[in-house]
Backbone as numpy.savetxt, mean C-alpha at the origin, in Angstrom:
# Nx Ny Nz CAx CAy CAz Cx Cy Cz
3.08 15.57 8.19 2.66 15.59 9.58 1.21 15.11 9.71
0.46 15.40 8.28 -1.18 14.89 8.59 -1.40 13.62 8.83
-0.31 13.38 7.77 -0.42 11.35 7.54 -0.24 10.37 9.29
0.93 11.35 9.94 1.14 10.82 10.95 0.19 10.63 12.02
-0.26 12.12 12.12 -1.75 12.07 12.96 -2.49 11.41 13.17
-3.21 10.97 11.56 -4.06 9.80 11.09 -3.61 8.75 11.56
-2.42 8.10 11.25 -1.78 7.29 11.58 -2.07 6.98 13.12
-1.46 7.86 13.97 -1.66 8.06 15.21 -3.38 7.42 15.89
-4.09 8.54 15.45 -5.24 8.50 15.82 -5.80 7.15 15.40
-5.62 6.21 14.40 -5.57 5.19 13.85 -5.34 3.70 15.17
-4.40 4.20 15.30 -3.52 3.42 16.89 -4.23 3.55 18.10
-4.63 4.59 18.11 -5.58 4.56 19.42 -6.88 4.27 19.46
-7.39 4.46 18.27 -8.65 3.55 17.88 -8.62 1.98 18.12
-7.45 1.51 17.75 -7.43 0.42 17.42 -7.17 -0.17 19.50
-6.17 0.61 19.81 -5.82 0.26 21.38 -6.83 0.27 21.88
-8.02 1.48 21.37 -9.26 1.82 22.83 -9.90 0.76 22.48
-10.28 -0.12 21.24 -10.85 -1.05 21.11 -10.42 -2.27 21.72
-9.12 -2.72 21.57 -8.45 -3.65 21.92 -8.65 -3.46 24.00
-8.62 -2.44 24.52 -8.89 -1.82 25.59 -10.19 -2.72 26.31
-11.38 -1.97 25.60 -12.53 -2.63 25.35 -12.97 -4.35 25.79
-12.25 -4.48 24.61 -12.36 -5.93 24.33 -12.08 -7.00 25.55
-10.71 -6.49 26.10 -9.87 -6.91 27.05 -10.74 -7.00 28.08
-11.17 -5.98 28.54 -12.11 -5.85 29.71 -13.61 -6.42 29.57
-14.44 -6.92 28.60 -15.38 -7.43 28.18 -15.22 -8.88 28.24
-14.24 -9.42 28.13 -13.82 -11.04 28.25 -13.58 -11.05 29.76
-12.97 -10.09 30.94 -12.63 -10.36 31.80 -13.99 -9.95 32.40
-15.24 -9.10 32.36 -15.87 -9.24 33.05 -16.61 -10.55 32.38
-16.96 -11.25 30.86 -17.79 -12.32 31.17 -17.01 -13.45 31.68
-15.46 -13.68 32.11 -15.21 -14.66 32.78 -15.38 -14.40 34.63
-15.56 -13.33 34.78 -16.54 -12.86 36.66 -17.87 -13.26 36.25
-18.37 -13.20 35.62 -19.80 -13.42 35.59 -20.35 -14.76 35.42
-19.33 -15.53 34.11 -19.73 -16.48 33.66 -18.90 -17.61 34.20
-18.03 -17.99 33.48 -17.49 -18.68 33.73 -15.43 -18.48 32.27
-15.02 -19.46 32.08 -13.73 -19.19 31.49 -14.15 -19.85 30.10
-14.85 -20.94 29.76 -15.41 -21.07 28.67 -16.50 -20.11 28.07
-17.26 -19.31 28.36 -17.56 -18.41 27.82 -17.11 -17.37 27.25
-16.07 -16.82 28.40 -15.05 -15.96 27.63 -14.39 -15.92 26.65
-14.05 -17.72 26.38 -13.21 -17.52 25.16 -13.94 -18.11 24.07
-15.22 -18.42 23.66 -15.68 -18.15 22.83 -16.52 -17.45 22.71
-16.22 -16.26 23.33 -16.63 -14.73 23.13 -15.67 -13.95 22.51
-14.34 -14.46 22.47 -13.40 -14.06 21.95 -13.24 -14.65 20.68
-12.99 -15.59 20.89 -12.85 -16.25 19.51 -14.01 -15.98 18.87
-14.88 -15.53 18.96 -16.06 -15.36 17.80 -15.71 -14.06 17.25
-15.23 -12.64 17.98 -15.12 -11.51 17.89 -13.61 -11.52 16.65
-12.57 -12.43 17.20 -11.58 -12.66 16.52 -12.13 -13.18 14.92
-13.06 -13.80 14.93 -13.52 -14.50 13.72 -14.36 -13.24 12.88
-14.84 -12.44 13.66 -15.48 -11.56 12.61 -14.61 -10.23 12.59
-13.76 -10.02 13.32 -12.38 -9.14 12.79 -11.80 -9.82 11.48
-11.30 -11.02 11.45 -10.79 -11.61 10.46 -11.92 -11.34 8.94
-12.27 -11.07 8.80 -12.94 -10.96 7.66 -13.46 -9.66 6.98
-12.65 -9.48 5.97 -12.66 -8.43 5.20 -12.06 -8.68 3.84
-12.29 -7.52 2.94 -12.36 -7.91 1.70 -10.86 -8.55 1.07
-11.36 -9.58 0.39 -10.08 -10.34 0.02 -9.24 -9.51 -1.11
-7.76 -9.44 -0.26 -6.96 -8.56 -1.35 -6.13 -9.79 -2.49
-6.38 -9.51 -3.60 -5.82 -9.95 -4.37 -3.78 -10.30 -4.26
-3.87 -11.53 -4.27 -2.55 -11.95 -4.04 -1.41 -12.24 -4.86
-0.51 -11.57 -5.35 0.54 -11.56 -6.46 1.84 -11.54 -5.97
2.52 -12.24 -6.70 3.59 -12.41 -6.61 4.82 -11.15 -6.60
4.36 -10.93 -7.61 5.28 -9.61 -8.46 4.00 -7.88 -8.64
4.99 -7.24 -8.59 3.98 -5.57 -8.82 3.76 -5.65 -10.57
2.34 -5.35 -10.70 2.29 -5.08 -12.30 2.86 -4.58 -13.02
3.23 -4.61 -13.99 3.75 -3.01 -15.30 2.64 -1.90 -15.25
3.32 -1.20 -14.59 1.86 -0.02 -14.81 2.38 0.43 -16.60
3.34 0.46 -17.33 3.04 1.18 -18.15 2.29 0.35 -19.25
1.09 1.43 -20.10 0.23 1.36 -20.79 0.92 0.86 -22.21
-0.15 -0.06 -23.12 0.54 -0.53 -24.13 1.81 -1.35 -24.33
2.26 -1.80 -23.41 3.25 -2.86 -23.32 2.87 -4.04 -23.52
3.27 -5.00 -24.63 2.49 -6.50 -24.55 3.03 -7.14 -23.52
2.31 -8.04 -22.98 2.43 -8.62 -21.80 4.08 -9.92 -22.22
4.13 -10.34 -23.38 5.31 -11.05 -23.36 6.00 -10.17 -24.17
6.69 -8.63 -23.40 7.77 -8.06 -23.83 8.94 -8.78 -23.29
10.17 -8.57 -24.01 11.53 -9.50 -23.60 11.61 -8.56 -22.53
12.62 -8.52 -21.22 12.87 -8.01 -20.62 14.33 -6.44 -20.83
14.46 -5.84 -20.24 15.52 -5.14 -21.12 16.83 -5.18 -20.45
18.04 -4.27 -20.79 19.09 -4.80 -20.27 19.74 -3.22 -19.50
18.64 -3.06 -18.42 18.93 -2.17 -17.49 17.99 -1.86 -16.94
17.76 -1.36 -16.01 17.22 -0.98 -15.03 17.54 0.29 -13.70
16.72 1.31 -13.07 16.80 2.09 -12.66 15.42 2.20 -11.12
16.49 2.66 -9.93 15.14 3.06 -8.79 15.11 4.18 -8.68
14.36 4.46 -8.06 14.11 5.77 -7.19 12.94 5.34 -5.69
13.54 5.81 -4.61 12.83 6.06 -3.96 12.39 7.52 -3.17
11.08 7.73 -2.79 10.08 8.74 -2.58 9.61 8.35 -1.68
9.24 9.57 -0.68 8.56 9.45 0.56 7.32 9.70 0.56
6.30 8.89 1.15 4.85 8.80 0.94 4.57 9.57 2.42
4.80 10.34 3.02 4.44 10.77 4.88 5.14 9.61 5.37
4.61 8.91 6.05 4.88 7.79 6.45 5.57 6.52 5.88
5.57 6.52 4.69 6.01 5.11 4.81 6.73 5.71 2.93
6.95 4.62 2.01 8.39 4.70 1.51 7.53 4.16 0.14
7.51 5.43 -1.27 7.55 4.23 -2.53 8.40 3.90 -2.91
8.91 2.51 -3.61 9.77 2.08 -4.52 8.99 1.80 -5.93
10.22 3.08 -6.46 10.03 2.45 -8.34 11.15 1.87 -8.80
10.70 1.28 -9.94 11.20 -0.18 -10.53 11.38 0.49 -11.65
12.12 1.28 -12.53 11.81 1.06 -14.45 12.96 0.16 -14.87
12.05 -0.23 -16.12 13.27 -1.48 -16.68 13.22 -0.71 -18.17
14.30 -1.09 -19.09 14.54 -0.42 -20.18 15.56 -0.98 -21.17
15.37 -0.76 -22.56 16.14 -1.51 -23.44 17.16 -0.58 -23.71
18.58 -0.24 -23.39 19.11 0.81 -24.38 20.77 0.27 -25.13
20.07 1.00 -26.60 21.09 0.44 -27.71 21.62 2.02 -27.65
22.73 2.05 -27.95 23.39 3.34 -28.52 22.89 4.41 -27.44
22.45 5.24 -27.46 21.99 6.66 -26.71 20.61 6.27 -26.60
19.75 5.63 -27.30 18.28 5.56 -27.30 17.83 4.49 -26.35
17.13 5.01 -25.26 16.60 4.34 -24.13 14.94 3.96 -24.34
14.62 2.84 -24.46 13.12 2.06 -24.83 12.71 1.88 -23.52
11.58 2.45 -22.88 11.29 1.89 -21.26 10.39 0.47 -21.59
10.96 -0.87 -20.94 10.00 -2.13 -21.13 9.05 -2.17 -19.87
9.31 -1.32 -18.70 8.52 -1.76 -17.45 8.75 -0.57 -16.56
7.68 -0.37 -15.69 7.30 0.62 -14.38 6.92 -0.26 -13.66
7.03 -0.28 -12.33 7.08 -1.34 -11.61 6.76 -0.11 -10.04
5.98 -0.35 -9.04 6.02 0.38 -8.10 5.64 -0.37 -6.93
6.33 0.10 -5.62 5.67 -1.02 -4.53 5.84 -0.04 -3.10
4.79 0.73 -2.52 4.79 1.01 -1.21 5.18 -0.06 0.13
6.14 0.81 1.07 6.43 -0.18 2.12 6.34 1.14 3.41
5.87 0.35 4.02 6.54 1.02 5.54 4.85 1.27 7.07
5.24 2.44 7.76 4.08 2.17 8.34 2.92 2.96 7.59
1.96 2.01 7.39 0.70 2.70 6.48 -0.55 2.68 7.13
-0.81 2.13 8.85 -1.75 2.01 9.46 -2.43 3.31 9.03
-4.08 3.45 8.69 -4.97 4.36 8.46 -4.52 4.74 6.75
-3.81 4.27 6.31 -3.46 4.69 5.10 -3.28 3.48 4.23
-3.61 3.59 2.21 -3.59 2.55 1.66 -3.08 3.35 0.34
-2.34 3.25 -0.21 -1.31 3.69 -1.34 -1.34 2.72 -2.49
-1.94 2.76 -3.53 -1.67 2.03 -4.53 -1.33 2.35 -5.84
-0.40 1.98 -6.65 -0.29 2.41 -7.95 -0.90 2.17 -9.01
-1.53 3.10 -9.48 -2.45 2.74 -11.10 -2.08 2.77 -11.84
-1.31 3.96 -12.94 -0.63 3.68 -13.71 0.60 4.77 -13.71
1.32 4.32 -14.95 2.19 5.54 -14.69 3.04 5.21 -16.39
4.04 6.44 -16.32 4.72 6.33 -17.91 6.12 6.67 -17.64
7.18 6.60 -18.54 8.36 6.76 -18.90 9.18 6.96 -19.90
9.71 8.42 -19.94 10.10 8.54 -21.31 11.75 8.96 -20.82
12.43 9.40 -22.02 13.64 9.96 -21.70 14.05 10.95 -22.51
14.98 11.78 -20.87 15.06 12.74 -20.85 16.79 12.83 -21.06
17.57 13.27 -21.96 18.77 13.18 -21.99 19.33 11.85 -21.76
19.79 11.98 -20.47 20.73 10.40 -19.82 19.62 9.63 -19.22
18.84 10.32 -18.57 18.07 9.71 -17.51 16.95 9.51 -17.94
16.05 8.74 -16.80 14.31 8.52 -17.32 13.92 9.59 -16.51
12.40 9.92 -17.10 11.85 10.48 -16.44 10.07 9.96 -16.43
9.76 9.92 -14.76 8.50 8.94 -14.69 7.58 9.77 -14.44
6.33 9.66 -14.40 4.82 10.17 -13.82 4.41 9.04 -13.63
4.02 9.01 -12.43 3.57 7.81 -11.69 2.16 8.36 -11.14
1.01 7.67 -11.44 -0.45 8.04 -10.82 -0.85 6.92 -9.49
-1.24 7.78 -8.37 -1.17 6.59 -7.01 -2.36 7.34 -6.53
-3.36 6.18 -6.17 -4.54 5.89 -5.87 -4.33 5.85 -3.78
-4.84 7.13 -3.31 -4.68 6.91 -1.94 -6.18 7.32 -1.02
-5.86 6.11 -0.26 -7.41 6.18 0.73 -7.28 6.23 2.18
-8.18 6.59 2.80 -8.03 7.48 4.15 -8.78 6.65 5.01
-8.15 5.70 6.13 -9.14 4.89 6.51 -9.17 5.15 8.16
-9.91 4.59 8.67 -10.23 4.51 9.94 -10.62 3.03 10.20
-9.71 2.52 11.27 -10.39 1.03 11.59 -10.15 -0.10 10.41
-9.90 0.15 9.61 -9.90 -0.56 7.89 -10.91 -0.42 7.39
-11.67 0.75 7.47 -12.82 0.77 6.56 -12.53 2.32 5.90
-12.64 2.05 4.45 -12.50 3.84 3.70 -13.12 4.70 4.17
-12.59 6.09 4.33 -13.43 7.40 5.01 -14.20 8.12 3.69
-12.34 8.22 3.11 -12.30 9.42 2.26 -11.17 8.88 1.26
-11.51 9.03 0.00 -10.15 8.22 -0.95 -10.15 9.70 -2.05
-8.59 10.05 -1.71 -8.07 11.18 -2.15 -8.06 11.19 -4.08
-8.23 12.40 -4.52 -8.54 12.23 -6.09 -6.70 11.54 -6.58
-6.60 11.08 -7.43 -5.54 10.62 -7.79 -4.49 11.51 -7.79
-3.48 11.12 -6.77 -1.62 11.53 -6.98 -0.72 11.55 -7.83
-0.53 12.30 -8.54 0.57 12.40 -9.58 1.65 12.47 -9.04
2.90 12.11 -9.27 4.43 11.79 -8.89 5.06 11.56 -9.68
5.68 12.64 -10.10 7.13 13.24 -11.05 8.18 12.87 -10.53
9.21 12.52 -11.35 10.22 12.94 -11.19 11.77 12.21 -12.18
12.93 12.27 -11.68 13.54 11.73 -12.39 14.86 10.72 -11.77
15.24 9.42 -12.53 15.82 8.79 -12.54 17.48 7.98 -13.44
């Protein structure tokens, strides 16, 4: 319910601004003229646009530790999904298994859904096995924002469980 709040309160920040804005272009086009207005806008648009560049990838990393980077891939795979408040993780493990003995080759994790005021990321995490199934600890890095700028970035999330 907190996440949502944030969330919430997040939205109306963003509306009262957008609010703002709206009405600031319409009084400098009473005042001024219609070319002023809109590169009063467009300048404001230009320095919204700019913030820190997020690194762009194709694919989610291997969070697990000690894996060489050209491991073969294995011949199975397992999800789970978990609810973050708001919005949705997906895990990925990939795994080699011969006979009864299950080798994990990959952890794989990817948040989706609404995350306005919120930023979820995965750092690392492990996989071992438990009987039939895997079992993961997943560590997720979460920050508390307002506007897109960090408030408060929560000590690291641990997330158990099994697959």
């Amino acid at each position: 319910m907190l996440y949502i709040l944030w969330s919430l309160l997040n939205l109306v920040a963003y509306l009262g601004l957008f609010y703002l804005l709206f009405h600031a272009v319409k009084l400098l086009k009473q005042r001024f003229n219609v070319a002023v207005a809109v590169f009063f806008f467009l300048g404001i648009a230009a320095l919204s646009g700019r913030s820190k560049p997020q690194p762009k990838t194709l694919s989610a990393p291997n969070l697990l530790a000690g894996i060489p980077a050209n491991t073969p891939l294995g011949n199975g795979s397992a999800t789970e999904k978990t609810s973050l408040g708001t919005s949705s993780l997906f895990i990925l493990a990939e795994y080699y298994k011969q006979d009864s003995v299950i080798q994990p080759r990959g952890l794989f994790a990817t948040v989706s859904g609404f995350t306005l005021g919120h930023r979820w990321e995965p750092s690392a995490g492990t996989v071992v096995q438990h009987r039939n199934q895997l079992q993961y600890r997943l560590l997720m890095h979460h920050e508390w924002q307002l506007l897109g700028s960090t408030l408060y970035t929560s000590p690291s999330v641990t997330l158990t469980g099994m697959m």
